[in-house]
Amino acid sequence: MFFETAGIDVAPWIPPLVAFAVSFVASMAGLSGAFLLLPFQMSVLGYVHPSVSATNQLFNIVAIPSGVWRFIKEGRMVWPLTMVVVIGTMPGVIIGAVIRVLYLPDPLHFKVFVGMVLLYIGFRMIRELLGPKKDVAEGANGEGDDFTTTVLFWNLREMAYTFRGRTHRFSVPGISFMSFIVGIIGGIYGIGGGAIIAPFFVSFYGLPIYTIAGATLMGTFVTSVTGVLFYQGMAPFFPTMHIAPDWGLGLLFGLGGIAGIYMGARCQKFMPERGLKWLLCLVLLGTAGKYIAGFVLHLLA
């Protein structure tokens, strides 16, 4: 099957199958899997136009709502946290889209920076995981356990909520600024930013993965809508470049993602939190390694 915007020929069953496998695993860590689909599209399928970022964000739009609905149904959506993430990332993703089109059609050097950031976060999380274990409240128990969250208070300075008998508190301006920076990076690469902001929540703020997954997915969804609309709106002003998403390819990826993210959200609470953190570490280090190795190979070529 030929996809004209992407300029590639691929069997129609491959995108949804790959998207299902990637999003099932990634969604348990609060990610959509778009950050893994991007290198698959570029390296395996040969989709290298700037529009691959918009296509990746289209996948998020189609796939994420099923997982968000599951988290809402189980009472694990921390809505104030979600609002802070969305408000912070939306302007960032627009700035990132402009940078991607005007200045980084081949953002090789910027990938090195992102890779180093992810590498630092990944090693920080490994150091914490290899340290003394925290109390057993972090482990996942049976389905009958209470996984709901209760917001204690939130304002422009601070927010606090409880989860499984523990109180978690963080700075609202700090989360907002971090979300803005992540939005810029997400806008450039078309990944929504969940792959970067989720480990920040876990490593720097000590928030449980069970409670941040819904917020990061919802934030990724809203910013992806913004990104796709912006890329589509910019397309007429750059007639010689492929900027708008490949709707057919994006929808095929999204169909696999719908099932994958829903199943991942459904199965997440049966996974121990330390296991989810190790999964997040492996994803971070693998992504960072790919970005850095790509830059080194480019220098040696």
Coordinates of C-alpha atoms in Angstrom, one line a residue:
M1 CA 0.0 0.0 0.0
F2 CA 1.5 3.3 -1.1
F3 CA 1.2 6.4 1.2
E4 CA 1.7 9.5 -1.0
T5 CA 2.5 12.1 1.7
A6 CA 5.0 9.8 3.4
G7 CA 6.4 8.6 0.1
I8 CA 6.6 5.0 1.3
D9 CA 5.1 1.6 0.4
V10 CA 4.2 -0.7 3.3
A11 CA 1.7 -3.5 3.9
P12 CA -1.4 -2.1 5.7
W13 CA -1.3 -4.6 8.5
I14 CA 2.2 -3.6 9.7
P15 CA 1.5 -0.1 11.1
P16 CA -1.3 -1.2 13.4
L17 CA 0.5 -4.4 14.6
V18 CA 3.7 -2.4 15.5
A19 CA 1.6 0.3 17.1
F20 CA -0.3 -2.2 19.3
A21 CA 2.9 -3.8 20.6
V22 CA 4.7 -0.5 21.3
S23 CA 1.7 1.3 22.9
F24 CA 0.8 -1.7 25.1
V25 CA 4.2 -1.7 26.7
A26 CA 4.7 2.1 26.8
S27 CA 1.2 3.0 28.1
M28 CA 1.9 1.1 31.4
A29 CA 4.6 3.7 32.0
G30 CA 2.4 6.6 31.1
L31 CA 3.6 6.9 27.5
S32 CA 1.8 6.6 24.2
G33 CA 4.7 4.9 22.4
A34 CA 4.9 7.7 19.8
F35 CA 8.6 8.3 20.7
L36 CA 9.3 4.7 19.6
L37 CA 7.1 4.8 16.5
L38 CA 9.1 7.9 15.3
P39 CA 12.4 6.0 14.8
F40 CA 10.5 3.0 13.4
Q41 CA 8.9 5.3 10.7
M42 CA 12.2 7.0 9.9
S43 CA 14.7 4.1 10.1
V44 CA 12.5 1.1 9.1
L45 CA 9.9 2.6 6.8
G46 CA 12.1 5.3 5.4
Y47 CA 9.6 8.2 6.2
V48 CA 12.0 11.1 6.7
H49 CA 9.9 14.2 5.7
P50 CA 9.2 16.8 8.4
S51 CA 5.5 15.6 8.2
V52 CA 6.5 12.5 10.1
S53 CA 6.2 14.5 13.3
A54 CA 2.7 15.5 12.5
T55 CA 1.8 11.9 11.5
N56 CA 3.2 10.7 14.8
Q57 CA 1.0 13.2 16.7
L58 CA -2.0 12.0 14.6
F59 CA -1.3 8.5 16.0
N60 CA -1.6 10.0 19.5
I61 CA -4.9 11.7 18.8
V62 CA -6.5 8.4 17.6
A63 CA -4.9 6.0 20.1
I64 CA -4.8 7.9 23.4
P65 CA -8.5 8.4 24.3
S66 CA -9.0 4.7 25.0
G67 CA -6.3 4.6 27.6
V68 CA -7.5 7.9 29.2
W69 CA -11.0 6.6 29.4
R70 CA -9.7 3.6 31.3
F71 CA -7.8 5.7 33.8
I72 CA -10.8 7.9 34.3
K73 CA -13.0 4.9 34.9
E74 CA -10.7 3.6 37.5
G75 CA -10.4 6.9 39.3
R76 CA -6.7 7.4 38.6
M77 CA -6.9 10.7 36.7
V78 CA -5.4 13.5 38.8
W79 CA -7.2 16.3 37.0
P80 CA -5.4 19.4 38.4
L81 CA -2.0 17.8 37.5
T82 CA -3.4 17.1 34.0
M83 CA -4.5 20.8 33.6
V84 CA -1.0 22.1 34.7
V85 CA 0.7 19.8 32.1
V86 CA -1.7 20.8 29.3
I87 CA -1.4 24.5 30.0
G88 CA 2.3 24.3 30.1
T89 CA 2.9 22.1 27.0
M90 CA 0.5 23.7 24.6
P91 CA 2.5 26.9 23.9
G92 CA 5.7 24.9 23.9
V93 CA 4.4 22.5 21.2
I94 CA 3.6 25.4 18.9
I95 CA 7.1 26.8 19.3
G96 CA 8.5 23.4 18.7
A97 CA 6.6 23.0 15.5
V98 CA 7.9 26.3 14.1
I99 CA 11.5 25.3 15.0
R100 CA 11.0 21.9 13.4
V101 CA 9.8 23.4 10.1
L102 CA 12.1 26.5 9.9
Y103 CA 15.3 25.5 11.5
L104 CA 15.5 21.7 12.1
P105 CA 14.3 19.8 9.1
D106 CA 17.1 17.4 10.0
P107 CA 17.4 17.9 13.8
L108 CA 20.5 15.7 14.3
H109 CA 22.3 18.1 16.7
F110 CA 19.3 18.7 18.8
K111 CA 18.8 15.0 19.2
V112 CA 22.2 14.8 21.0
F113 CA 21.0 17.3 23.5
V114 CA 17.8 15.4 24.1
G115 CA 19.7 12.1 24.3
M116 CA 22.0 13.5 27.0
V117 CA 19.0 14.7 29.0
L118 CA 17.3 11.3 28.8
L119 CA 20.6 9.6 29.6
Y120 CA 20.9 11.6 32.8
I121 CA 17.3 10.9 33.9
G122 CA 17.7 7.2 33.1
F123 CA 20.9 6.9 35.2
R124 CA 19.3 8.9 38.0
M125 CA 16.4 6.5 38.1
I126 CA 18.7 3.5 38.1
R127 CA 20.6 4.8 41.0
E128 CA 17.4 5.2 43.0
L129 CA 16.2 1.7 42.0
L130 CA 19.5 0.1 43.1
G131 CA 19.3 2.0 46.4
P132 CA 17.4 0.9 49.5
K133 CA 13.8 -0.2 48.8
K134 CA 11.0 2.0 50.0
D135 CA 8.0 0.7 51.8
V136 CA 5.8 -1.9 50.4
A137 CA 3.2 0.6 49.4
E138 CA 5.0 1.0 46.1
G139 CA 4.3 -2.6 45.1
A140 CA 1.2 -3.5 43.0
N141 CA -1.3 -5.7 44.8
G142 CA -4.4 -7.4 43.6
E143 CA -7.2 -5.9 41.6
G144 CA -9.3 -5.4 44.8
D145 CA -6.8 -2.8 46.2
D146 CA -7.7 0.9 46.1
F147 CA -5.9 2.7 43.2
T148 CA -8.0 5.9 43.3
T149 CA -6.4 9.3 44.0
T150 CA -7.8 12.1 46.1
V151 CA -6.8 15.7 45.6
L152 CA -6.2 17.5 48.9
F153 CA -5.7 21.0 47.6
W154 CA -4.2 22.8 44.6
N155 CA -3.5 26.5 43.8
L156 CA -1.1 28.5 41.7
R157 CA 1.8 27.6 44.0
E158 CA 1.4 24.1 45.1
M159 CA -0.7 20.9 44.8
A160 CA -1.1 17.8 47.0
Y161 CA -3.0 14.5 46.6
T162 CA -3.1 11.1 48.3
F163 CA -2.7 7.7 46.8
R164 CA -2.7 4.4 48.7
G165 CA -2.2 6.1 52.1
R166 CA 0.6 8.4 51.0
T167 CA 0.5 12.2 50.4
H168 CA 2.4 13.6 47.3
R169 CA 3.0 17.3 47.0
F170 CA 4.8 19.4 44.3
S171 CA 5.3 22.9 43.0
V172 CA 2.8 24.0 40.3
P173 CA 5.2 26.6 38.7
G174 CA 7.9 24.0 38.6
I175 CA 5.7 21.5 36.8
S176 CA 4.4 24.2 34.4
F177 CA 7.9 25.4 33.4
M178 CA 9.1 21.8 32.9
S179 CA 6.0 21.1 30.8
F180 CA 6.7 24.1 28.6
I181 CA 10.2 22.9 27.8
V182 CA 9.0 19.4 27.2
G183 CA 6.3 20.9 24.9
I184 CA 9.0 22.5 22.7
I185 CA 10.9 19.2 22.4
G186 CA 7.7 17.3 21.8
G187 CA 6.6 19.8 19.1
I188 CA 10.0 19.3 17.3
Y189 CA 9.9 15.5 17.3
G190 CA 6.1 14.9 17.3
I191 CA 6.2 12.8 20.4
G192 CA 3.8 14.7 22.6
G193 CA 6.4 14.9 25.4
G194 CA 5.2 12.1 27.6
A195 CA 8.4 10.2 27.1
I196 CA 10.3 13.0 28.8
I197 CA 7.9 14.4 31.3
A198 CA 6.8 11.1 32.8
P199 CA 10.4 10.2 34.1
F200 CA 10.7 13.7 35.5
F201 CA 7.5 13.2 37.5
V202 CA 8.8 9.9 38.8
S203 CA 12.5 10.7 39.4
F204 CA 12.5 14.4 40.4
Y205 CA 9.1 14.7 42.1
G206 CA 8.7 11.1 43.4
L207 CA 5.2 10.7 42.0
P208 CA 3.8 7.1 41.6
I209 CA 3.6 5.9 38.0
Y210 CA 0.1 4.7 38.7
T211 CA -1.1 8.3 39.3
I212 CA 0.8 10.2 36.6
A213 CA 0.1 7.9 33.6
G214 CA -3.4 9.3 33.0
A215 CA -2.2 12.9 33.2
T216 CA 0.8 12.4 30.9
L217 CA -1.4 10.6 28.3
M218 CA -4.1 13.3 28.5
G219 CA -1.4 16.0 28.2
T220 CA 0.1 14.2 25.2
F221 CA -3.3 14.0 23.6
V222 CA -4.2 17.7 23.9
T223 CA -0.7 18.8 22.7
S224 CA -0.9 16.4 19.8
V225 CA -4.2 17.9 18.7
T226 CA -2.5 21.4 18.8
G227 CA 0.5 20.1 16.9
V228 CA -1.5 18.4 14.1
L229 CA -3.7 21.5 13.6
F230 CA -0.6 23.7 13.5
Y231 CA 1.3 21.5 11.1
Q232 CA -1.8 21.3 8.8
G233 CA -2.3 25.0 9.0
M234 CA 1.4 25.7 8.1
A235 CA 1.4 23.3 5.1
P236 CA 0.0 25.8 2.5
F237 CA 2.7 28.3 3.3
F238 CA 5.4 25.7 2.5
P239 CA 4.2 24.1 -0.7
T240 CA 7.7 22.5 -1.5
M241 CA 7.9 20.7 1.9
H242 CA 5.9 17.8 3.3
I243 CA 4.5 19.2 6.5
A244 CA 0.9 18.0 6.9
P245 CA 0.4 14.5 8.4
D246 CA -0.1 11.4 6.3
W247 CA -3.6 10.8 7.4
G248 CA -3.9 7.3 6.1
L249 CA -0.7 6.1 7.8
G250 CA -1.4 8.0 11.0
L251 CA -4.9 6.4 11.2
L252 CA -3.5 2.9 10.7
F253 CA -1.0 3.4 13.5
G254 CA -3.8 4.9 15.6
L255 CA -6.0 1.8 15.2
G256 CA -3.3 -0.4 16.7
G257 CA -2.7 2.1 19.4
I258 CA -6.3 2.2 20.5
A259 CA -6.2 -1.4 21.5
G260 CA -2.6 -1.3 22.8
I261 CA -3.0 1.7 25.1
Y262 CA -6.4 0.5 26.5
M263 CA -4.9 -2.9 27.3
G264 CA -1.8 -1.3 28.8
A265 CA -3.9 1.0 31.0
R266 CA -6.0 -2.0 32.0
C267 CA -3.0 -4.1 32.9
Q268 CA -0.8 -1.5 34.6
K269 CA -2.1 -1.9 38.1
F270 CA -1.1 -5.6 38.1
M271 CA 2.5 -4.6 37.5
P272 CA 4.8 -3.8 40.4
E273 CA 5.9 -0.1 40.4
R274 CA 9.6 -1.0 40.5
G275 CA 9.1 -3.1 37.4
L276 CA 7.4 -0.2 35.7
K277 CA 10.3 2.1 36.7
W278 CA 12.8 -0.4 35.2
L279 CA 10.7 -0.5 32.1
L280 CA 10.9 3.3 31.9
C281 CA 14.6 3.3 32.5
L282 CA 15.2 0.8 29.6
V283 CA 13.1 2.9 27.3
L284 CA 14.9 6.1 28.3
L285 CA 18.4 4.6 27.9
G286 CA 17.5 2.9 24.6
T287 CA 16.2 6.1 23.1
A288 CA 19.1 8.2 24.4
G289 CA 21.6 5.6 23.1
K290 CA 19.9 5.7 19.6
Y291 CA 20.1 9.5 19.5
I292 CA 23.7 9.8 20.6
A293 CA 24.9 6.8 18.5
G294 CA 23.2 8.4 15.4
F295 CA 25.1 11.6 15.9
V296 CA 28.5 9.8 16.4
L297 CA 27.9 7.7 13.3
H298 CA 27.1 10.8 11.4
L299 CA 30.4 12.4 12.5
L300 CA 32.4 9.2 11.5
A301 CA 30.7 9.0 8.1

